[in-house]
């Protein structure tokens, strides 16, 4: 045991072996659809009705309800979700900055204790909820999330304005729509053809090519009848909004 000591110490001190996760095509599609659905929560519920503050949660069953309260952790996660949505191509740069500015302005108007946010606020009145207290855990979460947001925003001026990210983001929303159409039993063939057409676009399209593609994609999806399924209708509208959003950004 004594003679093996140096080897044991060396082995325990050596850096771990790095492994790279390479998801299959189906696994990657599942993960990206999951990311798009996650962003849908922030896109739908972080808005003027709640002063651009994220509700703590929503309930779908047995009765639809929105928890109109938020915490420093929720606020930080919401800000970072906007940045992540931009990195995935779901949100244009201008819309990202508009949403961030609205949320930060709202946060700046919240009552605080020695500059610390209270742990819970009513998102509709923006008043702190009782009992009022400061959480070191939530304050630490917000600080870390703001530092990450700062680093991400600092990279924006040097990032490409458009390109393959726009196409990937479009595909994620389209894949989510196809999944919703399939679940409701509606026709998904035209959407599959559109998906294959986007895959054939050159890896580095110019602005004019992207604008033409966005116009065509929006026209094709608008002709798809979502039936009476609420989920399909939501994702069809979300796809069209994304096309409009990026078209206006590229034109500017």
PDB file of N, CA, C and O in Angstrom, residues 160-219:
ATOM      1  N   UNK A 160     -22.193  37.605 -36.090  1.00  0.00           N
ATOM      2  CA  UNK A 160     -22.828  37.772 -37.397  1.00  0.00           C
ATOM      3  C   UNK A 160     -24.279  38.220 -37.235  1.00  0.00           C
ATOM      4  O   UNK A 160     -24.984  37.738 -36.341  1.00  0.00           O
ATOM      5  N   UNK A 161     -24.723  39.148 -38.068  1.00  0.00           N
ATOM      6  CA  UNK A 161     -26.076  39.662 -37.943  1.00  0.00           C
ATOM      7  C   UNK A 161     -27.122  38.619 -38.334  1.00  0.00           C
ATOM      8  O   UNK A 161     -28.212  38.576 -37.797  1.00  0.00           O
ATOM      9  N   UNK A 162     -26.782  37.776 -39.283  1.00  0.00           N
ATOM     10  CA  UNK A 162     -27.718  36.734 -39.718  1.00  0.00           C
ATOM     11  C   UNK A 162     -26.911  35.607 -40.330  1.00  0.00           C
ATOM     12  O   UNK A 162     -25.701  35.704 -40.482  1.00  0.00           O
ATOM     13  N   UNK A 163     -27.579  34.549 -40.668  1.00  0.00           N
ATOM     14  CA  UNK A 163     -26.890  33.413 -41.276  1.00  0.00           C
ATOM     15  C   UNK A 163     -27.580  32.115 -40.929  1.00  0.00           C
ATOM     16  O   UNK A 163     -28.809  32.046 -40.845  1.00  0.00           O
ATOM     17  N   UNK A 164     -26.792  31.085 -40.668  1.00  0.00           N
ATOM     18  CA  UNK A 164     -27.343  29.754 -40.454  1.00  0.00           C
ATOM     19  C   UNK A 164     -28.198  29.700 -39.187  1.00  0.00           C
ATOM     20  O   UNK A 164     -29.109  28.880 -39.085  1.00  0.00           O
ATOM     21  N   UNK A 165     -27.943  30.591 -38.218  1.00  0.00           N
ATOM     22  CA  UNK A 165     -28.738  30.596 -36.983  1.00  0.00           C
ATOM     23  C   UNK A 165     -30.206  30.866 -37.281  1.00  0.00           C
ATOM     24  O   UNK A 165     -31.094  30.263 -36.665  1.00  0.00           O
ATOM     25  N   UNK A 166     -30.469  31.765 -38.202  1.00  0.00           N
ATOM     26  CA  UNK A 166     -31.851  32.072 -38.574  1.00  0.00           C
ATOM     27  C   UNK A 166     -32.541  30.821 -39.115  1.00  0.00           C
ATOM     28  O   UNK A 166     -33.684  30.515 -38.759  1.00  0.00           O
ATOM     29  N   UNK A 167     -31.837  30.074 -39.959  1.00  0.00           N
ATOM     30  CA  UNK A 167     -32.408  28.863 -40.541  1.00  0.00           C
ATOM     31  C   UNK A 167     -32.659  27.791 -39.485  1.00  0.00           C
ATOM     32  O   UNK A 167     -33.704  27.145 -39.484  1.00  0.00           O
ATOM     33  N   UNK A 168     -31.703  27.609 -38.584  1.00  0.00           N
ATOM     34  CA  UNK A 168     -31.875  26.597 -37.536  1.00  0.00           C
ATOM     35  C   UNK A 168     -33.037  26.951 -36.622  1.00  0.00           C
ATOM     36  O   UNK A 168     -33.820  26.078 -36.218  1.00  0.00           O
ATOM     37  N   UNK A 169     -33.143  28.230 -36.267  1.00  0.00           N
ATOM     38  CA  UNK A 169     -34.259  28.647 -35.428  1.00  0.00           C
ATOM     39  C   UNK A 169     -35.590  28.445 -36.116  1.00  0.00           C
ATOM     40  O   UNK A 169     -36.584  28.048 -35.491  1.00  0.00           O
ATOM     41  N   UNK A 170     -35.609  28.715 -37.420  1.00  0.00           N
ATOM     42  CA  UNK A 170     -36.832  28.506 -38.197  1.00  0.00           C
ATOM     43  C   UNK A 170     -37.203  27.024 -38.225  1.00  0.00           C
ATOM     44  O   UNK A 170     -38.376  26.660 -38.078  1.00  0.00           O
ATOM     45  N   UNK A 171     -36.195  26.169 -38.387  1.00  0.00           N
ATOM     46  CA  UNK A 171     -36.435  24.724 -38.424  1.00  0.00           C
ATOM     47  C   UNK A 171     -36.967  24.214 -37.086  1.00  0.00           C
ATOM     48  O   UNK A 171     -37.837  23.333 -37.057  1.00  0.00           O
ATOM     49  N   UNK A 172     -36.467  24.746 -35.980  1.00  0.00           N
ATOM     50  CA  UNK A 172     -36.945  24.306 -34.669  1.00  0.00           C
ATOM     51  C   UNK A 172     -38.426  24.605 -34.503  1.00  0.00           C
ATOM     52  O   UNK A 172     -39.198  23.763 -34.021  1.00  0.00           O
ATOM     53  N   UNK A 173     -38.839  25.813 -34.883  1.00  0.00           N
ATOM     54  CA  UNK A 173     -40.253  26.171 -34.762  1.00  0.00           C
ATOM     55  C   UNK A 173     -41.093  25.351 -35.731  1.00  0.00           C
ATOM     56  O   UNK A 173     -42.203  24.911 -35.394  1.00  0.00           O
ATOM     57  N   UNK A 174     -40.574  25.120 -36.931  1.00  0.00           N
ATOM     58  CA  UNK A 174     -41.299  24.317 -37.916  1.00  0.00           C
ATOM     59  C   UNK A 174     -41.428  22.872 -37.436  1.00  0.00           C
ATOM     60  O   UNK A 174     -42.494  22.257 -37.573  1.00  0.00           O
ATOM     61  N   UNK A 175     -40.367  22.309 -36.862  1.00  0.00           N
ATOM     62  CA  UNK A 175     -40.428  20.944 -36.329  1.00  0.00           C
ATOM     63  C   UNK A 175     -41.467  20.836 -35.207  1.00  0.00           C
ATOM     64  O   UNK A 175     -42.166  19.827 -35.089  1.00  0.00           O
ATOM     65  N   UNK A 176     -41.551  21.872 -34.377  1.00  0.00           N
ATOM     66  CA  UNK A 176     -42.540  21.877 -33.300  1.00  0.00           C
ATOM     67  C   UNK A 176     -43.951  21.933 -33.875  1.00  0.00           C
ATOM     68  O   UNK A 176     -44.873  21.264 -33.371  1.00  0.00           O
ATOM     69  N   UNK A 177     -44.135  22.717 -34.929  1.00  0.00           N
ATOM     70  CA  UNK A 177     -45.434  22.784 -35.598  1.00  0.00           C
ATOM     71  C   UNK A 177     -45.782  21.440 -36.230  1.00  0.00           C
ATOM     72  O   UNK A 177     -46.931  20.977 -36.130  1.00  0.00           O
ATOM     73  N   UNK A 178     -44.817  20.809 -36.876  1.00  0.00           N
ATOM     74  CA  UNK A 178     -45.058  19.493 -37.486  1.00  0.00           C
ATOM     75  C   UNK A 178     -45.466  18.482 -36.424  1.00  0.00           C
ATOM     76  O   UNK A 178     -46.397  17.686 -36.617  1.00  0.00           O
ATOM     77  N   UNK A 179     -44.813  18.519 -35.278  1.00  0.00           N
ATOM     78  CA  UNK A 179     -45.149  17.611 -34.181  1.00  0.00           C
ATOM     79  C   UNK A 179     -46.575  17.858 -33.693  1.00  0.00           C
ATOM     80  O   UNK A 179     -47.323  16.918 -33.413  1.00  0.00           O
ATOM     81  N   UNK A 180     -46.963  19.132 -33.596  1.00  0.00           N
ATOM     82  CA  UNK A 180     -48.323  19.466 -33.155  1.00  0.00           C
ATOM     83  C   UNK A 180     -49.356  19.021 -34.186  1.00  0.00           C
ATOM     84  O   UNK A 180     -50.427  18.509 -33.833  1.00  0.00           O
ATOM     85  N   UNK A 181     -49.047  19.212 -35.478  1.00  0.00           N
ATOM     86  CA  UNK A 181     -49.954  18.767 -36.541  1.00  0.00           C
ATOM     87  C   UNK A 181     -50.125  17.247 -36.506  1.00  0.00           C
ATOM     88  O   UNK A 181     -51.230  16.728 -36.656  1.00  0.00           O
ATOM     89  N   UNK A 182     -49.015  16.546 -36.293  1.00  0.00           N
ATOM     90  CA  UNK A 182     -49.055  15.086 -36.250  1.00  0.00           C
ATOM     91  C   UNK A 182     -49.899  14.601 -35.069  1.00  0.00           C
ATOM     92  O   UNK A 182     -50.691  13.664 -35.187  1.00  0.00           O
ATOM     93  N   UNK A 183     -49.758  15.260 -33.915  1.00  0.00           N
ATOM     94  CA  UNK A 183     -50.498  14.865 -32.720  1.00  0.00           C
ATOM     95  C   UNK A 183     -51.995  15.094 -32.880  1.00  0.00           C
ATOM     96  O   UNK A 183     -52.813  14.340 -32.332  1.00  0.00           O
ATOM     97  N   UNK A 184     -52.366  16.102 -33.665  1.00  0.00           N
ATOM     98  CA  UNK A 184     -53.793  16.404 -33.862  1.00  0.00           C
ATOM     99  C   UNK A 184     -54.391  15.658 -35.042  1.00  0.00           C
ATOM    100  O   UNK A 184     -55.587  15.740 -35.294  1.00  0.00           O
ATOM    101  N   UNK A 185     -53.545  14.938 -35.789  1.00  0.00           N
ATOM    102  CA  UNK A 185     -54.033  14.178 -36.933  1.00  0.00           C
ATOM    103  C   UNK A 185     -54.222  15.005 -38.183  1.00  0.00           C
ATOM    104  O   UNK A 185     -54.812  14.522 -39.156  1.00  0.00           O
ATOM    105  N   UNK A 186     -53.696  16.243 -38.205  1.00  0.00           N
ATOM    106  CA  UNK A 186     -53.827  17.096 -39.384  1.00  0.00           C
ATOM    107  C   UNK A 186     -52.719  16.793 -40.397  1.00  0.00           C
ATOM    108  O   UNK A 186     -51.721  16.160 -40.083  1.00  0.00           O
ATOM    109  N   UNK A 187     -52.917  17.317 -41.603  1.00  0.00           N
ATOM    110  CA  UNK A 187     -51.970  17.061 -42.690  1.00  0.00           C
ATOM    111  C   UNK A 187     -50.645  17.759 -42.409  1.00  0.00           C
ATOM    112  O   UNK A 187     -50.598  18.958 -42.152  1.00  0.00           O
ATOM    113  N   UNK A 188     -49.550  16.998 -42.452  1.00  0.00           N
ATOM    114  CA  UNK A 188     -48.236  17.559 -42.178  1.00  0.00           C
ATOM    115  C   UNK A 188     -47.310  17.508 -43.397  1.00  0.00           C
ATOM    116  O   UNK A 188     -46.193  18.010 -43.357  1.00  0.00           O
ATOM    117  N   UNK A 189     -47.792  16.914 -44.518  1.00  0.00           N
ATOM    118  CA  UNK A 189     -46.938  16.737 -45.690  1.00  0.00           C
ATOM    119  C   UNK A 189     -46.392  18.050 -46.251  1.00  0.00           C
ATOM    120  O   UNK A 189     -45.201  18.140 -46.573  1.00  0.00           O
ATOM    121  N   UNK A 190     -47.220  19.107 -46.404  1.00  0.00           N
ATOM    122  CA  UNK A 190     -46.661  20.365 -46.930  1.00  0.00           C
ATOM    123  C   UNK A 190     -45.557  20.926 -46.030  1.00  0.00           C
ATOM    124  O   UNK A 190     -44.589  21.497 -46.523  1.00  0.00           O
ATOM    125  N   UNK A 191     -45.702  20.735 -44.725  1.00  0.00           N
ATOM    126  CA  UNK A 191     -44.685  21.229 -43.799  1.00  0.00           C
ATOM    127  C   UNK A 191     -43.406  20.423 -43.917  1.00  0.00           C
ATOM    128  O   UNK A 191     -42.297  20.969 -43.820  1.00  0.00           O
ATOM    129  N   UNK A 192     -43.534  19.114 -44.116  1.00  0.00           N
ATOM    130  CA  UNK A 192     -42.348  18.273 -44.316  1.00  0.00           C
ATOM    131  C   UNK A 192     -41.587  18.700 -45.567  1.00  0.00           C
ATOM    132  O   UNK A 192     -40.351  18.714 -45.586  1.00  0.00           O
ATOM    133  N   UNK A 193     -42.324  19.038 -46.628  1.00  0.00           N
ATOM    134  CA  UNK A 193     -41.678  19.488 -47.857  1.00  0.00           C
ATOM    135  C   UNK A 193     -40.947  20.813 -47.640  1.00  0.00           C
ATOM    136  O   UNK A 193     -39.842  21.017 -48.143  1.00  0.00           O
ATOM    137  N   UNK A 194     -41.560  21.710 -46.871  1.00  0.00           N
ATOM    138  CA  UNK A 194     -40.920  22.984 -46.556  1.00  0.00           C
ATOM    139  C   UNK A 194     -39.662  22.752 -45.737  1.00  0.00           C
ATOM    140  O   UNK A 194     -38.622  23.390 -45.977  1.00  0.00           O
ATOM    141  N   UNK A 195     -39.736  21.823 -44.787  1.00  0.00           N
ATOM    142  CA  UNK A 195     -38.573  21.512 -43.938  1.00  0.00           C
ATOM    143  C   UNK A 195     -37.406  21.011 -44.788  1.00  0.00           C
ATOM    144  O   UNK A 195     -36.251  21.410 -44.585  1.00  0.00           O
ATOM    145  N   UNK A 196     -37.683  20.150 -45.749  1.00  0.00           N
ATOM    146  CA  UNK A 196     -36.631  19.645 -46.629  1.00  0.00           C
ATOM    147  C   UNK A 196     -36.065  20.767 -47.503  1.00  0.00           C
ATOM    148  O   UNK A 196     -34.866  20.795 -47.804  1.00  0.00           O
ATOM    149  N   UNK A 197     -36.942  21.697 -47.904  1.00  0.00           N
ATOM    150  CA  UNK A 197     -36.481  22.818 -48.724  1.00  0.00           C
ATOM    151  C   UNK A 197     -35.529  23.724 -47.960  1.00  0.00           C
ATOM    152  O   UNK A 197     -34.533  24.199 -48.514  1.00  0.00           O
ATOM    153  N   UNK A 198     -35.805  23.958 -46.675  1.00  0.00           N
ATOM    154  CA  UNK A 198     -34.914  24.782 -45.858  1.00  0.00           C
ATOM    155  C   UNK A 198     -33.562  24.096 -45.688  1.00  0.00           C
ATOM    156  O   UNK A 198     -32.510  24.738 -45.707  1.00  0.00           O
ATOM    157  N   UNK A 199     -33.581  22.768 -45.539  1.00  0.00           N
ATOM    158  CA  UNK A 199     -32.330  22.016 -45.383  1.00  0.00           C
ATOM    159  C   UNK A 199     -31.435  22.133 -46.615  1.00  0.00           C
ATOM    160  O   UNK A 199     -30.211  21.983 -46.513  1.00  0.00           O
ATOM    161  N   UNK A 200     -32.046  22.393 -47.777  1.00  0.00           N
ATOM    162  CA  UNK A 200     -31.261  22.469 -49.010  1.00  0.00           C
ATOM    163  C   UNK A 200     -30.654  23.850 -49.244  1.00  0.00           C
ATOM    164  O   UNK A 200     -29.876  24.037 -50.193  1.00  0.00           O
ATOM    165  N   UNK A 201     -31.000  24.830 -48.405  1.00  0.00           N
ATOM    166  CA  UNK A 201     -30.449  26.180 -48.566  1.00  0.00           C
ATOM    167  C   UNK A 201     -28.955  26.142 -48.276  1.00  0.00           C
ATOM    168  O   UNK A 201     -28.489  25.429 -47.389  1.00  0.00           O
ATOM    169  N   UNK A 202     -28.196  26.933 -49.010  1.00  0.00           N
ATOM    170  CA  UNK A 202     -26.737  26.954 -48.849  1.00  0.00           C
ATOM    171  C   UNK A 202     -26.377  27.321 -47.415  1.00  0.00           C
ATOM    172  O   UNK A 202     -27.109  28.050 -46.753  1.00  0.00           O
ATOM    173  N   UNK A 203     -25.241  26.820 -46.907  1.00  0.00           N
ATOM    174  CA  UNK A 203     -24.875  27.047 -45.503  1.00  0.00           C
ATOM    175  C   UNK A 203     -24.728  28.516 -45.113  1.00  0.00           C
ATOM    176  O   UNK A 203     -24.951  28.870 -43.968  1.00  0.00           O
ATOM    177  N   UNK A 204     -24.314  29.378 -46.039  1.00  0.00           N
ATOM    178  CA  UNK A 204     -24.112  30.789 -45.705  1.00  0.00           C
ATOM    179  C   UNK A 204     -24.912  31.672 -46.657  1.00  0.00           C
ATOM    180  O   UNK A 204     -24.350  32.340 -47.535  1.00  0.00           O
ATOM    181  N   UNK A 205     -26.237  31.704 -46.528  1.00  0.00           N
ATOM    182  CA  UNK A 205     -27.059  32.496 -47.456  1.00  0.00           C
ATOM    183  C   UNK A 205     -26.903  33.987 -47.192  1.00  0.00           C
ATOM    184  O   UNK A 205     -26.632  34.417 -46.069  1.00  0.00           O
ATOM    185  N   UNK A 206     -27.081  34.778 -48.254  1.00  0.00           N
ATOM    186  CA  UNK A 206     -27.028  36.225 -48.070  1.00  0.00           C
ATOM    187  C   UNK A 206     -28.403  36.723 -47.625  1.00  0.00           C
ATOM    188  O   UNK A 206     -29.363  35.965 -47.545  1.00  0.00           O
ATOM    189  N   UNK A 207     -28.486  38.024 -47.333  1.00  0.00           N
ATOM    190  CA  UNK A 207     -29.711  38.595 -46.785  1.00  0.00           C
ATOM    191  C   UNK A 207     -30.891  38.444 -47.744  1.00  0.00           C
ATOM    192  O   UNK A 207     -32.003  38.106 -47.334  1.00  0.00           O
ATOM    193  N   UNK A 208     -30.663  38.701 -49.042  1.00  0.00           N
ATOM    194  CA  UNK A 208     -31.760  38.619 -50.020  1.00  0.00           C
ATOM    195  C   UNK A 208     -32.304  37.190 -50.112  1.00  0.00           C
ATOM    196  O   UNK A 208     -33.521  36.981 -50.200  1.00  0.00           O
ATOM    197  N   UNK A 209     -31.408  36.200 -50.086  1.00  0.00           N
ATOM    198  CA  UNK A 209     -31.839  34.804 -50.135  1.00  0.00           C
ATOM    199  C   UNK A 209     -32.685  34.464 -48.917  1.00  0.00           C
ATOM    200  O   UNK A 209     -33.722  33.791 -49.023  1.00  0.00           O
ATOM    201  N   UNK A 210     -32.243  34.924 -47.752  1.00  0.00           N
ATOM    202  CA  UNK A 210     -32.986  34.654 -46.522  1.00  0.00           C
ATOM    203  C   UNK A 210     -34.360  35.319 -46.539  1.00  0.00           C
ATOM    204  O   UNK A 210     -35.353  34.730 -46.114  1.00  0.00           O
ATOM    205  N   UNK A 211     -34.414  36.553 -47.023  1.00  0.00           N
ATOM    206  CA  UNK A 211     -35.703  37.263 -47.070  1.00  0.00           C
ATOM    207  C   UNK A 211     -36.672  36.540 -47.991  1.00  0.00           C
ATOM    208  O   UNK A 211     -37.848  36.354 -47.661  1.00  0.00           O
ATOM    209  N   UNK A 212     -36.204  36.107 -49.167  1.00  0.00           N
ATOM    210  CA  UNK A 212     -37.054  35.349 -50.088  1.00  0.00           C
ATOM    211  C   UNK A 212     -37.535  34.054 -49.440  1.00  0.00           C
ATOM    212  O   UNK A 212     -38.709  33.678 -49.571  1.00  0.00           O
ATOM    213  N   UNK A 213     -36.636  33.372 -48.739  1.00  0.00           N
ATOM    214  CA  UNK A 213     -37.006  32.123 -48.074  1.00  0.00           C
ATOM    215  C   UNK A 213     -38.057  32.366 -47.000  1.00  0.00           C
ATOM    216  O   UNK A 213     -39.023  31.606 -46.877  1.00  0.00           O
ATOM    217  N   UNK A 214     -37.885  33.426 -46.213  1.00  0.00           N
ATOM    218  CA  UNK A 214     -38.832  33.728 -45.142  1.00  0.00           C
ATOM    219  C   UNK A 214     -40.209  34.053 -45.701  1.00  0.00           C
ATOM    220  O   UNK A 214     -41.229  33.635 -45.141  1.00  0.00           O
ATOM    221  N   UNK A 215     -40.249  34.800 -46.806  1.00  0.00           N
ATOM    222  CA  UNK A 215     -41.537  35.110 -47.446  1.00  0.00           C
ATOM    223  C   UNK A 215     -42.214  33.824 -47.925  1.00  0.00           C
ATOM    224  O   UNK A 215     -43.424  33.623 -47.724  1.00  0.00           O
ATOM    225  N   UNK A 216     -41.440  32.959 -48.581  1.00  0.00           N
ATOM    226  CA  UNK A 216     -41.992  31.701 -49.100  1.00  0.00           C
ATOM    227  C   UNK A 216     -42.476  30.802 -47.968  1.00  0.00           C
ATOM    228  O   UNK A 216     -43.573  30.221 -48.037  1.00  0.00           O
ATOM    229  N   UNK A 217     -41.652  30.680 -46.921  1.00  0.00           N
ATOM    230  CA  UNK A 217     -42.013  29.822 -45.792  1.00  0.00           C
ATOM    231  C   UNK A 217     -43.280  30.308 -45.116  1.00  0.00           C
ATOM    232  O   UNK A 217     -44.180  29.513 -44.786  1.00  0.00           O
ATOM    233  N   UNK A 218     -43.381  31.603 -44.931  1.00  0.00           N
ATOM    234  CA  UNK A 218     -44.570  32.152 -44.281  1.00  0.00           C
ATOM    235  C   UNK A 218     -45.826  31.912 -45.122  1.00  0.00           C
ATOM    236  O   UNK A 218     -46.889  31.565 -44.600  1.00  0.00           O
ATOM    237  N   UNK A 219     -45.687  32.085 -46.436  1.00  0.00           N
ATOM    238  CA  UNK A 219     -46.839  31.863 -47.319  1.00  0.00           C
ATOM    239  C   UNK A 219     -47.295  30.404 -47.274  1.00  0.00           C
ATOM    240  O   UNK A 219     -48.498  30.113 -47.234  1.00  0.00           O
TER     241      UNK A 219
END
